[in-house]
mmCIF file of N, CA and C in Angstrom:
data_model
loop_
_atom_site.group_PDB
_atom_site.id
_atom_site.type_symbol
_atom_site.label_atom_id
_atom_site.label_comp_id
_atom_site.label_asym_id
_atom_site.label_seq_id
_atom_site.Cartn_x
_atom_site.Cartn_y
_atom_site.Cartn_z
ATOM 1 N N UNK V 1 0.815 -1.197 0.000
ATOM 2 C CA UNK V 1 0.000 0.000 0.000
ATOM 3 C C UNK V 1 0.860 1.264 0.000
ATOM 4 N N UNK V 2 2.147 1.507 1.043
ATOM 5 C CA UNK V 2 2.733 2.457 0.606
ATOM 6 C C UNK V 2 3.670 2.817 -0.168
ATOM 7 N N UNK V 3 3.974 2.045 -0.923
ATOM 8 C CA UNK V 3 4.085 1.752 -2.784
ATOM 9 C C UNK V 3 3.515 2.680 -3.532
ATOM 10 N N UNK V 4 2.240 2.311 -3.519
ATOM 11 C CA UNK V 4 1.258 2.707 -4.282
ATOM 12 C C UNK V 4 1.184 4.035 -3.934
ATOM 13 N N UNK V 5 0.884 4.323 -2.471
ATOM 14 C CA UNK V 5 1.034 5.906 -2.381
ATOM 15 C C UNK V 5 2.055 6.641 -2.581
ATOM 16 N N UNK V 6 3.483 6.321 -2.844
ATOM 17 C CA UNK V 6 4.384 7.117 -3.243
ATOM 18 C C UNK V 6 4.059 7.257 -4.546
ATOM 19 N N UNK V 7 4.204 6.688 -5.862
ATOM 20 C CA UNK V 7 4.023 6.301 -7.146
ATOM 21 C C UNK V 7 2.966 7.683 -7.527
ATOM 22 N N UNK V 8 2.102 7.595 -6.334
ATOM 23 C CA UNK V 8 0.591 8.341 -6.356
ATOM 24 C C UNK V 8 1.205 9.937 -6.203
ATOM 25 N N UNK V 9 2.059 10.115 -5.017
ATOM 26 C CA UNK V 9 2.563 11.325 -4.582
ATOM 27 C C UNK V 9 3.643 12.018 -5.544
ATOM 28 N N UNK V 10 4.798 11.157 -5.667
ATOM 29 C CA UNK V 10 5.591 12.030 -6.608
ATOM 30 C C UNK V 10 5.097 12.429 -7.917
ATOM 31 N N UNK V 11 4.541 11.864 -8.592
ATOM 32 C CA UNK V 11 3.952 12.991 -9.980
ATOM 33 C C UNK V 11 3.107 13.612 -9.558
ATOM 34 N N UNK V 12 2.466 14.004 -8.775
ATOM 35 C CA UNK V 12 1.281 14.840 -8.199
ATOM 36 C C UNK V 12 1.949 16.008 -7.765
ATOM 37 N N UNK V 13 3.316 15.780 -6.840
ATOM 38 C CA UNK V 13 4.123 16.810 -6.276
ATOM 39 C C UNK V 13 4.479 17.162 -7.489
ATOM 40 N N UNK V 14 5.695 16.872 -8.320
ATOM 41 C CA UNK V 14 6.417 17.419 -9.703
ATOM 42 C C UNK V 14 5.360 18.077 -10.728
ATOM 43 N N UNK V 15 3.695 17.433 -10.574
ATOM 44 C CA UNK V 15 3.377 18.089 -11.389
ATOM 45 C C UNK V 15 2.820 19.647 -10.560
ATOM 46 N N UNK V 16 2.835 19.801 -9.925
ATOM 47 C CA UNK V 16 2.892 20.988 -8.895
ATOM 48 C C UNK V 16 3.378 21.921 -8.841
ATOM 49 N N UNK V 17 4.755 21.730 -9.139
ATOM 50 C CA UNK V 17 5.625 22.428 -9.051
ATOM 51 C C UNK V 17 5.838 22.939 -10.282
ATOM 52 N N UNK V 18 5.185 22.292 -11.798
ATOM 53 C CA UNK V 18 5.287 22.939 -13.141
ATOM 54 C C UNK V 18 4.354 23.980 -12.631
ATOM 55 N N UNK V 19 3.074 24.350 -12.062
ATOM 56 C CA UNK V 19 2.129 24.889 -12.328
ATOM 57 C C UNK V 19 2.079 26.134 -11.636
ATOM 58 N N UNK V 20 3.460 26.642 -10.489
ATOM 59 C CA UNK V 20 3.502 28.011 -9.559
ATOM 60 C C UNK V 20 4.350 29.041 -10.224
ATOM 61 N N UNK V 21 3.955 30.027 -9.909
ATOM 62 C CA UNK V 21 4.741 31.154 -10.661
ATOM 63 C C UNK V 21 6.043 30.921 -10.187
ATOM 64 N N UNK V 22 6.822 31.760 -11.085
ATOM 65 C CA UNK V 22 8.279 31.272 -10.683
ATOM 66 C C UNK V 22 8.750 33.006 -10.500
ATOM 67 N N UNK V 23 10.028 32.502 -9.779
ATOM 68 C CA UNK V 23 10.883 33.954 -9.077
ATOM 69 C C UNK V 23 11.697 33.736 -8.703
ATOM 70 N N UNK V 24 12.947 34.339 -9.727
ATOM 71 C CA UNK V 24 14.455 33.859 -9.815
ATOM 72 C C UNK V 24 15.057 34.806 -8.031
ATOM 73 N N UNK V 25 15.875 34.663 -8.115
ATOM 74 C CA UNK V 25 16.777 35.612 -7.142
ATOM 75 C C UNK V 25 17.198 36.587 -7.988
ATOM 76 N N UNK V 26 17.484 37.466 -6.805
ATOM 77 C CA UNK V 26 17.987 38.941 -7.824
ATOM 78 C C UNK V 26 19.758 38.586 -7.720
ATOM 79 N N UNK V 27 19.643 39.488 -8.852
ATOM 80 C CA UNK V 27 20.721 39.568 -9.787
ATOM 81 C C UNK V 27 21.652 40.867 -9.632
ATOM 82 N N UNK V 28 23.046 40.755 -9.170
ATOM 83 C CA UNK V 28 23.449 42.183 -9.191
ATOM 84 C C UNK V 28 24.276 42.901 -10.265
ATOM 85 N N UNK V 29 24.186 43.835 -10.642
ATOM 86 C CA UNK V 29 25.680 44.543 -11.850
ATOM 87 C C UNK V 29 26.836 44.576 -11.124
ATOM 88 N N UNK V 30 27.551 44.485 -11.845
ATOM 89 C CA UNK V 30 28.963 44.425 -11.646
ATOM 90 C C UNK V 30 29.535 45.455 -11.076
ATOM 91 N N UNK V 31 28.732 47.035 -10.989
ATOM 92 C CA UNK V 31 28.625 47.779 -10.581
ATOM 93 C C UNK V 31 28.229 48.060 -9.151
ATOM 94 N N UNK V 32 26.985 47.352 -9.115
ATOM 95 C CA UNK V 32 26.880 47.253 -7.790
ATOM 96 C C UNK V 32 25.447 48.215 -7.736
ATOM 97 N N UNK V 33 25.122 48.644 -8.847
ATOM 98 C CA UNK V 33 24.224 49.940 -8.433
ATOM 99 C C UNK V 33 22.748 49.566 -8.721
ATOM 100 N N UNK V 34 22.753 48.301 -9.411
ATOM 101 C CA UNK V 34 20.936 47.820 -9.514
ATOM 102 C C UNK V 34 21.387 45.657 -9.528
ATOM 103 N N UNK V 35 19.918 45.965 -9.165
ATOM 104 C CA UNK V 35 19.724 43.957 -9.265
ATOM 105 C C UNK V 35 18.783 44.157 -10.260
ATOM 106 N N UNK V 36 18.500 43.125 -10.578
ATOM 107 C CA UNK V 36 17.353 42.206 -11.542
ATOM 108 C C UNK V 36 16.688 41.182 -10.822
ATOM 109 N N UNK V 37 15.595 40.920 -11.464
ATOM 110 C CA UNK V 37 14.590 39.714 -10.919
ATOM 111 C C UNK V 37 13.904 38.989 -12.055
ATOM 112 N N UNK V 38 14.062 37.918 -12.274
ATOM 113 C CA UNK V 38 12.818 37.350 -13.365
ATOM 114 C C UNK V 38 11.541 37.130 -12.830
ATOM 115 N N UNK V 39 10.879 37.354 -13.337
ATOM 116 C CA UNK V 39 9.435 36.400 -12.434
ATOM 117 C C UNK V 39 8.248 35.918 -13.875
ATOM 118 N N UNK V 40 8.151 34.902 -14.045
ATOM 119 C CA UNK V 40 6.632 34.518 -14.462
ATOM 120 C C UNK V 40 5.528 34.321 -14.443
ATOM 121 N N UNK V 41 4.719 34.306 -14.881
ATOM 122 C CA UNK V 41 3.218 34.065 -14.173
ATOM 123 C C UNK V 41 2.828 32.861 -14.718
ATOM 124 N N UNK V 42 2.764 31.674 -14.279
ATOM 125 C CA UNK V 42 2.347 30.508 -14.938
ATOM 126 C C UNK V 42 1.067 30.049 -14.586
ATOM 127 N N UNK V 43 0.423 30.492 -13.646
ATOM 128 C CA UNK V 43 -0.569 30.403 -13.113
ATOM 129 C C UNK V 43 -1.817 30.925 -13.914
ATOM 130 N N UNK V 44 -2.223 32.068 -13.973
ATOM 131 C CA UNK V 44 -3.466 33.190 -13.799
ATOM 132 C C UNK V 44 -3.131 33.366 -15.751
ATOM 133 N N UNK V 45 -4.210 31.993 -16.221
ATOM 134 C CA UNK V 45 -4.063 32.327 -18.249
ATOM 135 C C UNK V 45 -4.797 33.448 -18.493
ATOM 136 N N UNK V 46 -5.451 34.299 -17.604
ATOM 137 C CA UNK V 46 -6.414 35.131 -18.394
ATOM 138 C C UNK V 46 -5.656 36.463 -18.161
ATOM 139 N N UNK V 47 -4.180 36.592 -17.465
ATOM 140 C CA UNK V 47 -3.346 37.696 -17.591
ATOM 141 C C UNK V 47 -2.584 38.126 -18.508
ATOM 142 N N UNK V 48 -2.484 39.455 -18.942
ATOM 143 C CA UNK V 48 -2.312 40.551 -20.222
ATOM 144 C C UNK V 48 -0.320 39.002 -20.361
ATOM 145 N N UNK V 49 0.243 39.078 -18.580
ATOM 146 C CA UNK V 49 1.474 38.632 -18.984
ATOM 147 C C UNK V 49 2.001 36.723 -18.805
ATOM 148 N N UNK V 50 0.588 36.022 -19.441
ATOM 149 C CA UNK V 50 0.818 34.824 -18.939
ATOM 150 C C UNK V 50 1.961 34.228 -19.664
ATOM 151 N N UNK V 51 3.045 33.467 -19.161
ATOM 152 C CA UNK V 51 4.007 32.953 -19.221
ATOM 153 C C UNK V 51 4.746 33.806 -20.018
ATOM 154 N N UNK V 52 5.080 35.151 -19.782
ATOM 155 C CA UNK V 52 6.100 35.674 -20.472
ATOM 156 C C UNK V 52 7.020 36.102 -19.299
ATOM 157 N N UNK V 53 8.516 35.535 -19.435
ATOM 158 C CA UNK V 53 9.006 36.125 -18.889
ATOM 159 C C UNK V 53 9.779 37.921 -18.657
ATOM 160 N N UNK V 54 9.369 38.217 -16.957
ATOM 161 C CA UNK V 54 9.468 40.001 -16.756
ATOM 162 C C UNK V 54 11.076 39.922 -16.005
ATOM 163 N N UNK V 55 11.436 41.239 -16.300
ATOM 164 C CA UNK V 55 12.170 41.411 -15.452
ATOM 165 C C UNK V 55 12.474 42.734 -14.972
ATOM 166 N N UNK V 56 12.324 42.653 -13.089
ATOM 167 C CA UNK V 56 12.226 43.867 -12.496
ATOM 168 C C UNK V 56 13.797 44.070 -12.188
ATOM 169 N N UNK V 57 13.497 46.026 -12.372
ATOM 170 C CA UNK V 57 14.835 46.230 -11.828
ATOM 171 C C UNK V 57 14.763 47.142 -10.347
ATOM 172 N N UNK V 58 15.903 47.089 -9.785
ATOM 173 C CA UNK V 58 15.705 47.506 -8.290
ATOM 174 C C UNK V 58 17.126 48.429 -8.439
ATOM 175 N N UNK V 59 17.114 49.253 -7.649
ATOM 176 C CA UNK V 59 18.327 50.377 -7.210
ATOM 177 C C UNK V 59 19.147 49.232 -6.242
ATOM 178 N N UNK V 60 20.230 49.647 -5.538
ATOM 179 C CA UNK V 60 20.810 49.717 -4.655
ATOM 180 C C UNK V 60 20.607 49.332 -3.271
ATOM 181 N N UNK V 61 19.451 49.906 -3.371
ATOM 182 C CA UNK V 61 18.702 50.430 -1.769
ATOM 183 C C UNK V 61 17.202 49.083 -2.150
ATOM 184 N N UNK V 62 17.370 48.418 -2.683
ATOM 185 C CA UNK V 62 16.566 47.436 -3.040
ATOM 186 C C UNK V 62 14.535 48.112 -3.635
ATOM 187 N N UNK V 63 14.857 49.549 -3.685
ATOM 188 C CA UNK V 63 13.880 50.004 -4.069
ATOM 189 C C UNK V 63 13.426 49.444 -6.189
ATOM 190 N N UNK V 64 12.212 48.841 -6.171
ATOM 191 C CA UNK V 64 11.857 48.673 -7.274
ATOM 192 C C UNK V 64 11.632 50.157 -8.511
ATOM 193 N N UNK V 65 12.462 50.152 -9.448
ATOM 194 C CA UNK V 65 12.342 51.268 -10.075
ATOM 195 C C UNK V 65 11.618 51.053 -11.398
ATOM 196 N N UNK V 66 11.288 49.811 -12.066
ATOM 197 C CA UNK V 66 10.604 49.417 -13.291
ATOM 198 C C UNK V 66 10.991 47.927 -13.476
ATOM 199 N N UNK V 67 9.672 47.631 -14.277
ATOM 200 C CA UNK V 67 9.559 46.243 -14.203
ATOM 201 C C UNK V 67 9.522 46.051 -16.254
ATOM 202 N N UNK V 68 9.763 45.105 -16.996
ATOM 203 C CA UNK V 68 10.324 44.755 -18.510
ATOM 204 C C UNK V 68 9.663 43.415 -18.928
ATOM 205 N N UNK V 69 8.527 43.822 -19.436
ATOM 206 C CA UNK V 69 7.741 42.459 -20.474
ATOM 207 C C UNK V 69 9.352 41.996 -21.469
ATOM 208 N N UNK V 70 9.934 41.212 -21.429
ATOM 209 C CA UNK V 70 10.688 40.962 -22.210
ATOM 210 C C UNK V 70 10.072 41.112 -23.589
ATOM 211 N N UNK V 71 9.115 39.782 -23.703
ATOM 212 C CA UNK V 71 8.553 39.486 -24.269
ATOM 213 C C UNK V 71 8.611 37.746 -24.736
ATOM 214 N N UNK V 72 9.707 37.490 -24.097
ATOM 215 C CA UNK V 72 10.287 35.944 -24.427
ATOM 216 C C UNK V 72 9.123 35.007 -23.376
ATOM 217 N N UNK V 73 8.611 33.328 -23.923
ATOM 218 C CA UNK V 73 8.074 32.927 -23.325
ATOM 219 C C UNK V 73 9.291 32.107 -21.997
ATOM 220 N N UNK V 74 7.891 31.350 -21.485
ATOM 221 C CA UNK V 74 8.953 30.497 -20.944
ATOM 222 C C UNK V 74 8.790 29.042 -20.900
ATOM 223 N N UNK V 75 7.769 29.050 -22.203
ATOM 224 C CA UNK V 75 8.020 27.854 -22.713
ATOM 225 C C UNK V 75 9.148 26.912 -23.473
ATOM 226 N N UNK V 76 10.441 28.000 -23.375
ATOM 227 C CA UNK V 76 11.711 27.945 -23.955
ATOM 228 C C UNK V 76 12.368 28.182 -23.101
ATOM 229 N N UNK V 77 13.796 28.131 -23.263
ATOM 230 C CA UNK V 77 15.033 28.197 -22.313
ATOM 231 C C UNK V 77 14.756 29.322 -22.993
ATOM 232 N N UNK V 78 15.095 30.108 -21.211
ATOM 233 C CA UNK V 78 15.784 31.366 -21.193
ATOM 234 C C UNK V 78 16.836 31.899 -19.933
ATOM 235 N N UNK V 79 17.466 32.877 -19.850
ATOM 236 C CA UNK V 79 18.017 33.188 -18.834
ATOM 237 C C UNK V 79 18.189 34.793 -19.128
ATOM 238 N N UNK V 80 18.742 35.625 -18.144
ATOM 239 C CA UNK V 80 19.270 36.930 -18.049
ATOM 240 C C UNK V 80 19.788 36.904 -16.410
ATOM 241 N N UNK V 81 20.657 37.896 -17.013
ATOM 242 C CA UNK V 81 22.374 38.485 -16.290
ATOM 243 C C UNK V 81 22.517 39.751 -16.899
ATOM 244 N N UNK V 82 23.815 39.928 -16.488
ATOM 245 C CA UNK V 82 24.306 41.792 -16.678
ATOM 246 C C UNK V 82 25.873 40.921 -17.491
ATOM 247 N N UNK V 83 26.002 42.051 -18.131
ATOM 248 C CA UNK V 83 27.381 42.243 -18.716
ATOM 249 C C UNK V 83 28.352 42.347 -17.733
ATOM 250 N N UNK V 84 29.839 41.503 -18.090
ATOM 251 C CA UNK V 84 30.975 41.618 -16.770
ATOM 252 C C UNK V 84 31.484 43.218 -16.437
ATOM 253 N N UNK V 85 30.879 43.833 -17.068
ATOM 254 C CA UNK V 85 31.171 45.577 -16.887
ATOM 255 C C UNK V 85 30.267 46.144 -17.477
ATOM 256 N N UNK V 86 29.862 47.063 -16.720
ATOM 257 C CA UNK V 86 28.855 48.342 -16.695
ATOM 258 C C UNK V 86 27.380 47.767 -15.681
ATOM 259 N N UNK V 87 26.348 48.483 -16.913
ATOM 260 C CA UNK V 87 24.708 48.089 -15.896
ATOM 261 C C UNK V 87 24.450 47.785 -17.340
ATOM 262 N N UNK V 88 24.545 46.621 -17.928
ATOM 263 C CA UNK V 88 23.508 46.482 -18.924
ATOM 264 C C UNK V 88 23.003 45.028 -19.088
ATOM 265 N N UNK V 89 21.388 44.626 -18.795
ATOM 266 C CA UNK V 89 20.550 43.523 -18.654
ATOM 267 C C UNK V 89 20.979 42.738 -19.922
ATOM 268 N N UNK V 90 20.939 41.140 -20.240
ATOM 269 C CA UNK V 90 21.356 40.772 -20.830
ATOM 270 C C UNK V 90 20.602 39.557 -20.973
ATOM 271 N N UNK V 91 19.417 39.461 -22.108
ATOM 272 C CA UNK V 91 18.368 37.846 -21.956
ATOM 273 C C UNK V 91 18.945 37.024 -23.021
ATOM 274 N N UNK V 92 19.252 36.124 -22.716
ATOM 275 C CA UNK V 92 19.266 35.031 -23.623
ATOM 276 C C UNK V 92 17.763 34.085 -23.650
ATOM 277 N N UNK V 93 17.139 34.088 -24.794
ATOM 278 C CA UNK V 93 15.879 33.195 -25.148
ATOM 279 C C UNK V 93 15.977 32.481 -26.259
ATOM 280 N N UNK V 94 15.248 31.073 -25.818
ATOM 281 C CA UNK V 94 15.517 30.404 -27.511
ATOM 282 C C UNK V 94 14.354 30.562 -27.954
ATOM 283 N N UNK V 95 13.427 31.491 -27.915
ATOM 284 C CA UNK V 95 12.057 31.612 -28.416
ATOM 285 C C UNK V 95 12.329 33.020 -29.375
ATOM 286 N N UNK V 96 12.987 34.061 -28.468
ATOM 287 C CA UNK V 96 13.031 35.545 -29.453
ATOM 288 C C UNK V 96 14.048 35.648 -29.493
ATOM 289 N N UNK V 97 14.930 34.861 -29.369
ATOM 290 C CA UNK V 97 16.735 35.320 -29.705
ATOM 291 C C UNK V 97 17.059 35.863 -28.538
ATOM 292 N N UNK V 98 18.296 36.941 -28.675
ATOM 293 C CA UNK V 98 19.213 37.360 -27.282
ATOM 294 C C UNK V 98 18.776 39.105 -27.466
ATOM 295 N N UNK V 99 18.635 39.124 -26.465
ATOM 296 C CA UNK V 99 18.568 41.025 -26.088
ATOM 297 C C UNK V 99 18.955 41.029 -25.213
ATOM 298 N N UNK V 100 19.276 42.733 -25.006
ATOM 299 C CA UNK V 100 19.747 43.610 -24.072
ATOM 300 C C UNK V 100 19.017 45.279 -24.148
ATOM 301 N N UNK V 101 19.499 45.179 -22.968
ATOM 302 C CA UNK V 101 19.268 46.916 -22.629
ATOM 303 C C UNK V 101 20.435 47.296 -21.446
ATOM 304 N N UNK V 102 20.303 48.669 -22.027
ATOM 305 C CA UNK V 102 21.050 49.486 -21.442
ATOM 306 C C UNK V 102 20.377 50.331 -20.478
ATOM 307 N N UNK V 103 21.073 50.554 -19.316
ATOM 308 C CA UNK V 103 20.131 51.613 -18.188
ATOM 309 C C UNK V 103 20.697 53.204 -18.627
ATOM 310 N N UNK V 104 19.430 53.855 -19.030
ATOM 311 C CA UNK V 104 19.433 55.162 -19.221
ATOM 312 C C UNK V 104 18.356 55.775 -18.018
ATOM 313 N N UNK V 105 19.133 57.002 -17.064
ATOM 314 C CA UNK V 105 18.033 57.348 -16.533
ATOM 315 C C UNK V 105 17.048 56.462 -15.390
ATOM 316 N N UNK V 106 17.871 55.049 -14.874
ATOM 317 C CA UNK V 106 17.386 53.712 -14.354
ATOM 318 C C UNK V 106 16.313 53.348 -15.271
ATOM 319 N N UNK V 107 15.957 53.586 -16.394
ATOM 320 C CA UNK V 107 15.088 53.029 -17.378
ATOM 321 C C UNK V 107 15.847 51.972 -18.271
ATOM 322 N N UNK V 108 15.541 50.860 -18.389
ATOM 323 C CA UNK V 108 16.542 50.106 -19.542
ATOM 324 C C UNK V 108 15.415 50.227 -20.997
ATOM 325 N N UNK V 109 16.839 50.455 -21.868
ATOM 326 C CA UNK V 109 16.288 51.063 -23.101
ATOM 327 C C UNK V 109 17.550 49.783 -24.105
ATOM 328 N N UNK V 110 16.295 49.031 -24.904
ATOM 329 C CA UNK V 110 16.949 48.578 -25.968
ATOM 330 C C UNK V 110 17.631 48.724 -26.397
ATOM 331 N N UNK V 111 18.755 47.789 -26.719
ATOM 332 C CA UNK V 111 20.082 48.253 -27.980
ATOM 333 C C UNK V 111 20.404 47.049 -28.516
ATOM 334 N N UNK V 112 21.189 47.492 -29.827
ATOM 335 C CA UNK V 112 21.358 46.195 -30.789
ATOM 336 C C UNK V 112 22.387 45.224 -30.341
ATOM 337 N N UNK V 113 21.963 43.889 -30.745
ATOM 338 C CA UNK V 113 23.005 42.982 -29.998
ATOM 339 C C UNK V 113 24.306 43.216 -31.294
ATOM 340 N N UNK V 114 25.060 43.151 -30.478
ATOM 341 C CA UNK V 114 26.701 42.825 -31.015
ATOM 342 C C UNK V 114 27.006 41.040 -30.590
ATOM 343 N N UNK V 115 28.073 41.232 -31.164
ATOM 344 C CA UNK V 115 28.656 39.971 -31.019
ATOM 345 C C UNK V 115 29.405 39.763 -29.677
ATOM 346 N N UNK V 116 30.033 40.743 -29.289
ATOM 347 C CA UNK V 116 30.366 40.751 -27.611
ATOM 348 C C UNK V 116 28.826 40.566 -26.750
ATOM 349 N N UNK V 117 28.129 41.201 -26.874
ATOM 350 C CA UNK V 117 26.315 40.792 -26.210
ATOM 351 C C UNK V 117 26.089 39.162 -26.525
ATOM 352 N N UNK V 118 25.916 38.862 -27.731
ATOM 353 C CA UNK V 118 25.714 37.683 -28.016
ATOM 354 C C UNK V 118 26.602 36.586 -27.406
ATOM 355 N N UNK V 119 27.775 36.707 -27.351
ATOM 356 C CA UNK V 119 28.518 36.227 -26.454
ATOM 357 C C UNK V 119 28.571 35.712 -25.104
ATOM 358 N N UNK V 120 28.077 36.870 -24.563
ATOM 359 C CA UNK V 120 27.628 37.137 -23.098
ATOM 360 C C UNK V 120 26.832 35.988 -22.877
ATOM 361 N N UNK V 121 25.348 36.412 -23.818
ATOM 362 C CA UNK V 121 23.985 35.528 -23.467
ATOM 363 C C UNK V 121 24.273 33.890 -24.103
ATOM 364 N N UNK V 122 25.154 33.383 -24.439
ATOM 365 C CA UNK V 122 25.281 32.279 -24.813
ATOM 366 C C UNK V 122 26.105 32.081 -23.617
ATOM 367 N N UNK V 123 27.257 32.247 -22.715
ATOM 368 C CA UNK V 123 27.849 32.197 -21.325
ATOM 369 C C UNK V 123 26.627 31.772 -20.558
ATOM 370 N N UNK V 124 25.721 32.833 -20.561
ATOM 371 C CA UNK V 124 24.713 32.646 -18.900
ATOM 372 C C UNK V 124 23.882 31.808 -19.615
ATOM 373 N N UNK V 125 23.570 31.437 -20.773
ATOM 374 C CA UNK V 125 22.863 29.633 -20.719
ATOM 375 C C UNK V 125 23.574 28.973 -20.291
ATOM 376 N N UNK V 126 25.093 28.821 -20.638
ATOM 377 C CA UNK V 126 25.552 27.826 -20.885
ATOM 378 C C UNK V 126 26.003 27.423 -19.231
ATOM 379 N N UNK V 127 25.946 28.402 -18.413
ATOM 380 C CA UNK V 127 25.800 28.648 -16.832
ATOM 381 C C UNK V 127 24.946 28.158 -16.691
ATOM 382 N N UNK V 128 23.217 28.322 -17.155
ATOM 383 C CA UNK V 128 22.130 27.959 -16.390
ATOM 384 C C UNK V 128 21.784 26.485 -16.470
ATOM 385 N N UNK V 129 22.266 26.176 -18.033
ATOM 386 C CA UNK V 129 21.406 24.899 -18.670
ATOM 387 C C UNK V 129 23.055 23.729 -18.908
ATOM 388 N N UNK V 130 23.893 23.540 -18.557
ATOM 389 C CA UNK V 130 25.031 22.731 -18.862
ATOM 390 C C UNK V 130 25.536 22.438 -17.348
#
């Protein structure tokens, strides 16, 4: 009998655990002067942001200053980090490719990937998922 109830319990638990929003740890710049946060919503389908992964940014002082629809799902590998110098966010997705932004103003504002960027975001997979 308690066979049967384990067999019963572990896919019930694992499938559980696909189904809660998720919320990375924050992330700091190299700088020192903002973190990052991923968070998803896997839960709540009838929200504007279901399963896209966001990412909030915070000052210093752990105050939240703006939060970033990527736009990448997370029905794909993804990850984000900062560049080994400066403040600039850095997503690697295998759904929309690799972006970045740059903090202007504590606002992060799009910029084109280079091959040093691209670089980067192939590192922090290869950190997250290897």
């Amino acid at each position: 009998m308690t066979n049967k109830l384990t067999f019963l319990i572990i896919p019930l638990t694992l499938t559980s655990c696909s189904f809660s929003d998720y919320e990375s740890e924050k992330i700091k710049s190299s700088t020192g002067n903002f973190e990052i946060q991923a968070t998803v919503n896997r839960t709540d389908k009838n929200a504007e942001n279901y399963a896209d992964v966001i990412i909030h940014l915070f000052d210093k002082n752990n105050i939240k200053l703006t939060e970033l629809n990527t736009g990448a799902g997370d029905a794909n590998k993804w990850t984000i980090g900062w560049t080994k110098s400066g403040d600039t966010i850095v997503l690697q997705s295998s759904d929309i490719g690799n972006k970045a932004w740059i903090l202007q103003n504590e606002n992060p504002t799009a910029i084109k990937m280079t091959d040093k960027l691209n670089e980067r975001a192939e590192i922090l997979k290869s950190e997250k998922y290897e």
